[in-house]
Amino acid sequence: MPLGTWLKAGTSATALVLAMAGAATAAPAGESSAAQAAAVTLRYDDSRAAGWEAAIAAGVASWNANVSNVHLVEATPGTAAEIVIVATTGWPQATLGPVRPGRQVRVELGSQAVDQGYNKTRIAAHELGHSLGLPDTKPGPCSQLMSGSSAGTACTNATPNATERSRVQSAYASGITAPAPADERILIDAP
């Protein structure tokens, strides 16, 4: 085989290996790029949640960093969202999911909890957890995001624990083909 053919074959093989290595490192550790591509994307609309934007962004970032079967993204103006987030004067509450693409749940981020000293980011992450299918686990320790107000006002943990992560991963493991829950329950997070 002529030297030029060997060089072309070697260059092509090197490019293929580098491309494959780049694709393998693009996915988080332990997760294939196919699994990452199969994640369910849910849009949220926080346009009526004035004063909560930073807490919502932090809560969304916490969920996105801790689960891979579902990904939360901000809806562009004028598009439908699966999770509608509004600021209210009452206690935080949310529709229990898991919400599916094309369906809709509501999250109410109530200032009454903030007035009593509860952390805004924890509230936002907790209420998003309901939308993803997690019920309250009251009473519970601060290490459980879904323990909500029972963990006390000193608790600022906005990260789901291993059990909570696993339950959300399971709820979205089948992607968008899994059925939505039959009942629609509103969970109010008053102490």
PDB file of C-alpha atoms in Angstrom:
ATOM      1  CA  MET A   1       0.000   0.000   0.000  1.00  0.00           C
ATOM      2  CA  PRO A   2       1.424   3.427  -0.921  1.00  0.00           C
ATOM      3  CA  LEU A   3       2.536   5.698   1.915  1.00  0.00           C
ATOM      4  CA  GLY A   4      -0.150   8.307   1.055  1.00  0.00           C
ATOM      5  CA  THR A   5      -2.904   5.707   1.542  1.00  0.00           C
ATOM      6  CA  TRP A   6      -1.422   4.706   4.925  1.00  0.00           C
ATOM      7  CA  LEU A   7      -1.307   8.342   6.011  1.00  0.00           C
ATOM      8  CA  LYS A   8      -4.932   8.923   4.965  1.00  0.00           C
ATOM      9  CA  ALA A   9      -6.075   5.759   6.769  1.00  0.00           C
ATOM     10  CA  GLY A  10      -4.082   6.693   9.878  1.00  0.00           C
ATOM     11  CA  THR A  11      -5.430  10.245   9.872  1.00  0.00           C
ATOM     12  CA  SER A  12      -9.011   8.985   9.466  1.00  0.00           C
ATOM     13  CA  ALA A  13      -8.569   6.455  12.276  1.00  0.00           C
ATOM     14  CA  THR A  14      -7.060   9.121  14.548  1.00  0.00           C
ATOM     15  CA  ALA A  15      -9.928  11.498  13.814  1.00  0.00           C
ATOM     16  CA  LEU A  16     -12.447   8.737  14.558  1.00  0.00           C
ATOM     17  CA  VAL A  17     -10.769   7.881  17.866  1.00  0.00           C
ATOM     18  CA  LEU A  18     -10.618  11.555  18.892  1.00  0.00           C
ATOM     19  CA  ALA A  19     -14.273  12.100  17.946  1.00  0.00           C
ATOM     20  CA  MET A  20     -15.327   9.054  19.928  1.00  0.00           C
ATOM     21  CA  ALA A  21     -13.235  10.141  22.902  1.00  0.00           C
ATOM     22  CA  GLY A  22     -14.798  13.603  22.771  1.00  0.00           C
ATOM     23  CA  ALA A  23     -18.308  12.118  22.680  1.00  0.00           C
ATOM     24  CA  ALA A  24     -17.509   9.807  25.579  1.00  0.00           C
ATOM     25  CA  THR A  25     -16.252  12.653  27.750  1.00  0.00           C
ATOM     26  CA  ALA A  26     -19.184  14.934  26.907  1.00  0.00           C
ATOM     27  CA  ALA A  27     -21.608  12.895  29.043  1.00  0.00           C
ATOM     28  CA  PRO A  28     -21.422  13.016  32.857  1.00  0.00           C
ATOM     29  CA  ALA A  29     -19.454  10.233  34.526  1.00  0.00           C
ATOM     30  CA  GLY A  30     -21.337   6.948  34.404  1.00  0.00           C
ATOM     31  CA  GLU A  31     -23.849   8.195  31.839  1.00  0.00           C
ATOM     32  CA  SER A  32     -23.815   7.350  28.158  1.00  0.00           C
ATOM     33  CA  SER A  33     -24.501  10.017  25.589  1.00  0.00           C
ATOM     34  CA  ALA A  34     -27.539   7.974  24.450  1.00  0.00           C
ATOM     35  CA  ALA A  35     -28.986   8.124  27.978  1.00  0.00           C
ATOM     36  CA  GLN A  36     -28.316  11.845  28.127  1.00  0.00           C
ATOM     37  CA  ALA A  37     -30.100  12.347  24.795  1.00  0.00           C
ATOM     38  CA  ALA A  38     -33.139  10.405  26.094  1.00  0.00           C
ATOM     39  CA  ALA A  39     -33.746  12.859  28.945  1.00  0.00           C
ATOM     40  CA  VAL A  40     -37.234  14.351  29.145  1.00  0.00           C
ATOM     41  CA  THR A  41     -37.111  18.130  28.779  1.00  0.00           C
ATOM     42  CA  LEU A  42     -39.634  20.098  30.820  1.00  0.00           C
ATOM     43  CA  ARG A  43     -40.114  23.821  30.387  1.00  0.00           C
ATOM     44  CA  TYR A  44     -40.953  26.140  33.250  1.00  0.00           C
ATOM     45  CA  ASP A  45     -42.494  29.607  33.128  1.00  0.00           C
ATOM     46  CA  ASP A  46     -41.565  31.884  36.019  1.00  0.00           C
ATOM     47  CA  SER A  47     -42.793  35.101  34.399  1.00  0.00           C
ATOM     48  CA  ARG A  48     -45.315  35.539  37.237  1.00  0.00           C
ATOM     49  CA  ALA A  49     -42.865  34.785  40.037  1.00  0.00           C
ATOM     50  CA  ALA A  50     -41.325  38.226  40.567  1.00  0.00           C
ATOM     51  CA  GLY A  51     -38.794  38.252  43.375  1.00  0.00           C
ATOM     52  CA  TRP A  52     -38.181  34.500  43.156  1.00  0.00           C
ATOM     53  CA  GLU A  53     -36.058  34.388  39.980  1.00  0.00           C
ATOM     54  CA  ALA A  54     -32.719  33.681  41.697  1.00  0.00           C
ATOM     55  CA  ALA A  55     -34.245  31.026  43.957  1.00  0.00           C
ATOM     56  CA  ILE A  56     -35.955  29.346  40.995  1.00  0.00           C
ATOM     57  CA  ALA A  57     -32.733  29.373  38.960  1.00  0.00           C
ATOM     58  CA  ALA A  58     -30.844  27.810  41.885  1.00  0.00           C
ATOM     59  CA  GLY A  59     -33.566  25.199  42.445  1.00  0.00           C
ATOM     60  CA  VAL A  60     -33.595  24.299  38.744  1.00  0.00           C
ATOM     61  CA  ALA A  61     -29.783  24.074  38.728  1.00  0.00           C
ATOM     62  CA  SER A  62     -29.896  21.732  41.721  1.00  0.00           C
ATOM     63  CA  TRP A  63     -32.305  19.353  40.016  1.00  0.00           C
ATOM     64  CA  ASN A  64     -30.461  19.504  36.682  1.00  0.00           C
ATOM     65  CA  ALA A  65     -27.156  18.723  38.411  1.00  0.00           C
ATOM     66  CA  ASN A  66     -28.588  15.773  40.325  1.00  0.00           C
ATOM     67  CA  VAL A  67     -30.816  13.889  37.857  1.00  0.00           C
ATOM     68  CA  SER A  68     -30.228  12.914  34.243  1.00  0.00           C
ATOM     69  CA  ASN A  69     -33.568  11.488  33.039  1.00  0.00           C
ATOM     70  CA  VAL A  70     -35.273  14.877  33.161  1.00  0.00           C
ATOM     71  CA  HIS A  71     -33.957  18.352  32.359  1.00  0.00           C
ATOM     72  CA  LEU A  72     -35.639  21.628  33.349  1.00  0.00           C
ATOM     73  CA  VAL A  73     -35.317  24.606  31.002  1.00  0.00           C
ATOM     74  CA  GLU A  74     -36.859  28.060  31.044  1.00  0.00           C
ATOM     75  CA  ALA A  75     -39.654  28.413  28.502  1.00  0.00           C
ATOM     76  CA  THR A  76     -39.152  31.057  25.890  1.00  0.00           C
ATOM     77  CA  PRO A  77     -41.781  33.814  25.992  1.00  0.00           C
ATOM     78  CA  GLY A  78     -44.934  32.811  24.172  1.00  0.00           C
ATOM     79  CA  THR A  79     -44.353  29.051  24.380  1.00  0.00           C
ATOM     80  CA  ALA A  80     -46.241  26.592  26.556  1.00  0.00           C
ATOM     81  CA  ALA A  81     -44.611  25.376  29.746  1.00  0.00           C
ATOM     82  CA  GLU A  82     -45.175  22.184  31.688  1.00  0.00           C
ATOM     83  CA  ILE A  83     -44.417  23.894  35.015  1.00  0.00           C
ATOM     84  CA  VAL A  84     -46.071  27.258  35.652  1.00  0.00           C
ATOM     85  CA  ILE A  85     -44.521  29.056  38.627  1.00  0.00           C
ATOM     86  CA  VAL A  86     -46.250  31.977  40.338  1.00  0.00           C
ATOM     87  CA  ALA A  87     -45.540  34.064  43.417  1.00  0.00           C
ATOM     88  CA  THR A  88     -48.341  34.204  45.988  1.00  0.00           C
ATOM     89  CA  THR A  89     -48.914  35.577  49.474  1.00  0.00           C
ATOM     90  CA  GLY A  90     -49.931  32.206  50.968  1.00  0.00           C
ATOM     91  CA  TRP A  91     -48.013  29.028  51.746  1.00  0.00           C
ATOM     92  CA  PRO A  92     -45.994  27.339  49.009  1.00  0.00           C
ATOM     93  CA  GLN A  93     -47.862  24.605  47.170  1.00  0.00           C
ATOM     94  CA  ALA A  94     -47.590  22.565  44.012  1.00  0.00           C
ATOM     95  CA  THR A  95     -49.376  20.015  41.884  1.00  0.00           C
ATOM     96  CA  LEU A  96     -47.943  16.547  42.445  1.00  0.00           C
ATOM     97  CA  GLY A  97     -46.369  15.149  39.278  1.00  0.00           C
ATOM     98  CA  PRO A  98     -44.539  13.631  37.619  1.00  0.00           C
ATOM     99  CA  VAL A  99     -45.525  16.097  34.927  1.00  0.00           C
ATOM    100  CA  ARG A 100     -45.107  14.934  31.334  1.00  0.00           C
ATOM    101  CA  PRO A 101     -44.369  16.983  28.214  1.00  0.00           C
ATOM    102  CA  GLY A 102     -47.552  18.577  26.938  1.00  0.00           C
ATOM    103  CA  ARG A 103     -49.202  18.411  30.386  1.00  0.00           C
ATOM    104  CA  GLN A 104     -49.121  21.206  32.953  1.00  0.00           C
ATOM    105  CA  VAL A 105     -48.667  21.607  36.704  1.00  0.00           C
ATOM    106  CA  ARG A 106     -48.636  24.688  38.878  1.00  0.00           C
ATOM    107  CA  VAL A 107     -46.141  25.757  41.538  1.00  0.00           C
ATOM    108  CA  GLU A 108     -47.030  28.542  43.949  1.00  0.00           C
ATOM    109  CA  LEU A 109     -44.107  30.081  45.811  1.00  0.00           C
ATOM    110  CA  GLY A 110     -45.744  31.595  48.863  1.00  0.00           C
ATOM    111  CA  SER A 111     -44.275  34.552  50.715  1.00  0.00           C
ATOM    112  CA  GLN A 112     -45.871  33.427  53.973  1.00  0.00           C
ATOM    113  CA  ALA A 113     -43.134  30.796  54.359  1.00  0.00           C
ATOM    114  CA  VAL A 114     -40.416  33.368  53.617  1.00  0.00           C
ATOM    115  CA  ASP A 115     -41.968  35.766  56.161  1.00  0.00           C
ATOM    116  CA  GLN A 116     -41.617  33.013  58.744  1.00  0.00           C
ATOM    117  CA  GLY A 117     -37.929  32.530  57.921  1.00  0.00           C
ATOM    118  CA  TYR A 118     -37.831  29.644  55.427  1.00  0.00           C
ATOM    119  CA  ASN A 119     -35.151  29.697  52.714  1.00  0.00           C
ATOM    120  CA  LYS A 120     -36.361  30.738  49.231  1.00  0.00           C
ATOM    121  CA  THR A 121     -34.046  28.418  47.299  1.00  0.00           C
ATOM    122  CA  ARG A 122     -35.041  25.415  49.418  1.00  0.00           C
ATOM    123  CA  ILE A 123     -38.711  26.304  48.891  1.00  0.00           C
ATOM    124  CA  ALA A 124     -38.267  26.543  45.099  1.00  0.00           C
ATOM    125  CA  ALA A 125     -36.315  23.268  44.853  1.00  0.00           C
ATOM    126  CA  HIS A 126     -38.821  21.519  47.152  1.00  0.00           C
ATOM    127  CA  GLU A 127     -41.852  22.659  45.119  1.00  0.00           C
ATOM    128  CA  LEU A 128     -40.143  21.651  41.861  1.00  0.00           C
ATOM    129  CA  GLY A 129     -39.630  18.243  43.496  1.00  0.00           C
ATOM    130  CA  HIS A 130     -43.413  17.923  43.808  1.00  0.00           C
ATOM    131  CA  SER A 131     -43.762  18.679  40.080  1.00  0.00           C
ATOM    132  CA  LEU A 132     -41.273  15.894  39.395  1.00  0.00           C
ATOM    133  CA  GLY A 133     -43.391  13.430  41.377  1.00  0.00           C
ATOM    134  CA  LEU A 134     -42.102  13.599  44.955  1.00  0.00           C
ATOM    135  CA  PRO A 135     -44.544  13.840  47.874  1.00  0.00           C
ATOM    136  CA  ASP A 136     -43.670  15.389  51.216  1.00  0.00           C
ATOM    137  CA  THR A 137     -41.642  13.314  53.676  1.00  0.00           C
ATOM    138  CA  LYS A 138     -42.751  15.071  56.861  1.00  0.00           C
ATOM    139  CA  PRO A 139     -41.459  15.005  59.449  1.00  0.00           C
ATOM    140  CA  GLY A 140     -37.947  14.686  58.160  1.00  0.00           C
ATOM    141  CA  PRO A 141     -34.396  15.949  58.557  1.00  0.00           C
ATOM    142  CA  CYS A 142     -32.808  18.830  56.665  1.00  0.00           C
ATOM    143  CA  SER A 143     -30.936  16.311  54.502  1.00  0.00           C
ATOM    144  CA  GLN A 144     -34.267  15.385  52.880  1.00  0.00           C
ATOM    145  CA  LEU A 145     -35.304  18.135  50.484  1.00  0.00           C
ATOM    146  CA  MET A 146     -38.875  16.880  50.564  1.00  0.00           C
ATOM    147  CA  SER A 147     -39.086  17.201  54.358  1.00  0.00           C
ATOM    148  CA  GLY A 148     -39.999  20.808  53.613  1.00  0.00           C
ATOM    149  CA  SER A 149     -40.962  22.993  56.546  1.00  0.00           C
ATOM    150  CA  SER A 150     -40.569  20.164  59.078  1.00  0.00           C
ATOM    151  CA  ALA A 151     -36.773  20.622  58.842  1.00  0.00           C
ATOM    152  CA  GLY A 152     -37.094  24.092  60.380  1.00  0.00           C
ATOM    153  CA  THR A 153     -36.189  27.594  59.283  1.00  0.00           C
ATOM    154  CA  ALA A 154     -32.440  27.072  59.794  1.00  0.00           C
ATOM    155  CA  CYS A 155     -32.401  24.448  57.020  1.00  0.00           C
ATOM    156  CA  THR A 156     -31.147  25.773  53.675  1.00  0.00           C
ATOM    157  CA  ASN A 157     -30.497  22.441  51.911  1.00  0.00           C
ATOM    158  CA  ALA A 158     -31.818  22.655  48.357  1.00  0.00           C
ATOM    159  CA  THR A 159     -30.267  19.417  47.096  1.00  0.00           C
ATOM    160  CA  PRO A 160     -32.246  16.186  46.715  1.00  0.00           C
ATOM    161  CA  ASN A 161     -30.775  13.231  48.609  1.00  0.00           C
ATOM    162  CA  ALA A 162     -29.991   9.857  47.004  1.00  0.00           C
ATOM    163  CA  THR A 163     -33.484   8.452  47.580  1.00  0.00           C
ATOM    164  CA  GLU A 164     -35.166  11.541  46.135  1.00  0.00           C
ATOM    165  CA  ARG A 165     -32.856  11.511  43.114  1.00  0.00           C
ATOM    166  CA  SER A 166     -33.548   7.814  42.557  1.00  0.00           C
ATOM    167  CA  ARG A 167     -37.326   8.303  42.674  1.00  0.00           C
ATOM    168  CA  VAL A 168     -37.188  11.090  40.067  1.00  0.00           C
ATOM    169  CA  GLN A 169     -34.837   9.040  37.897  1.00  0.00           C
ATOM    170  CA  SER A 170     -37.338   6.150  38.064  1.00  0.00           C
ATOM    171  CA  ALA A 171     -40.304   8.418  37.305  1.00  0.00           C
ATOM    172  CA  TYR A 172     -38.650   9.556  34.074  1.00  0.00           C
ATOM    173  CA  ALA A 173     -36.772   6.353  33.210  1.00  0.00           C
ATOM    174  CA  SER A 174     -39.175   5.499  30.382  1.00  0.00           C
ATOM    175  CA  GLY A 175     -38.919   8.953  28.889  1.00  0.00           C
ATOM    176  CA  ILE A 176     -42.120  10.498  27.595  1.00  0.00           C
ATOM    177  CA  THR A 177     -43.844   7.160  27.042  1.00  0.00           C
ATOM    178  CA  ALA A 178     -44.612   6.606  30.727  1.00  0.00           C
ATOM    179  CA  PRO A 179     -48.210   7.426  31.672  1.00  0.00           C
ATOM    180  CA  ALA A 180     -49.049  10.513  33.689  1.00  0.00           C
ATOM    181  CA  PRO A 181     -50.519   9.942  37.162  1.00  0.00           C
ATOM    182  CA  ALA A 182     -54.293   9.406  37.228  1.00  0.00           C
ATOM    183  CA  ASP A 183     -55.041  11.873  40.014  1.00  0.00           C
ATOM    184  CA  GLU A 184     -54.072  15.498  40.391  1.00  0.00           C
ATOM    185  CA  ARG A 185     -53.238  16.484  43.934  1.00  0.00           C
ATOM    186  CA  ILE A 186     -52.195  19.869  45.244  1.00  0.00           C
ATOM    187  CA  LEU A 187     -49.670  19.663  48.085  1.00  0.00           C
ATOM    188  CA  ILE A 188     -49.660  22.625  50.471  1.00  0.00           C
ATOM    189  CA  ASP A 189     -46.429  22.942  52.418  1.00  0.00           C
ATOM    190  CA  ALA A 190     -47.618  24.701  55.564  1.00  0.00           C
ATOM    191  CA  PRO A 191     -46.050  23.404  58.786  1.00  0.00           C
TER     192      PRO A 191
END
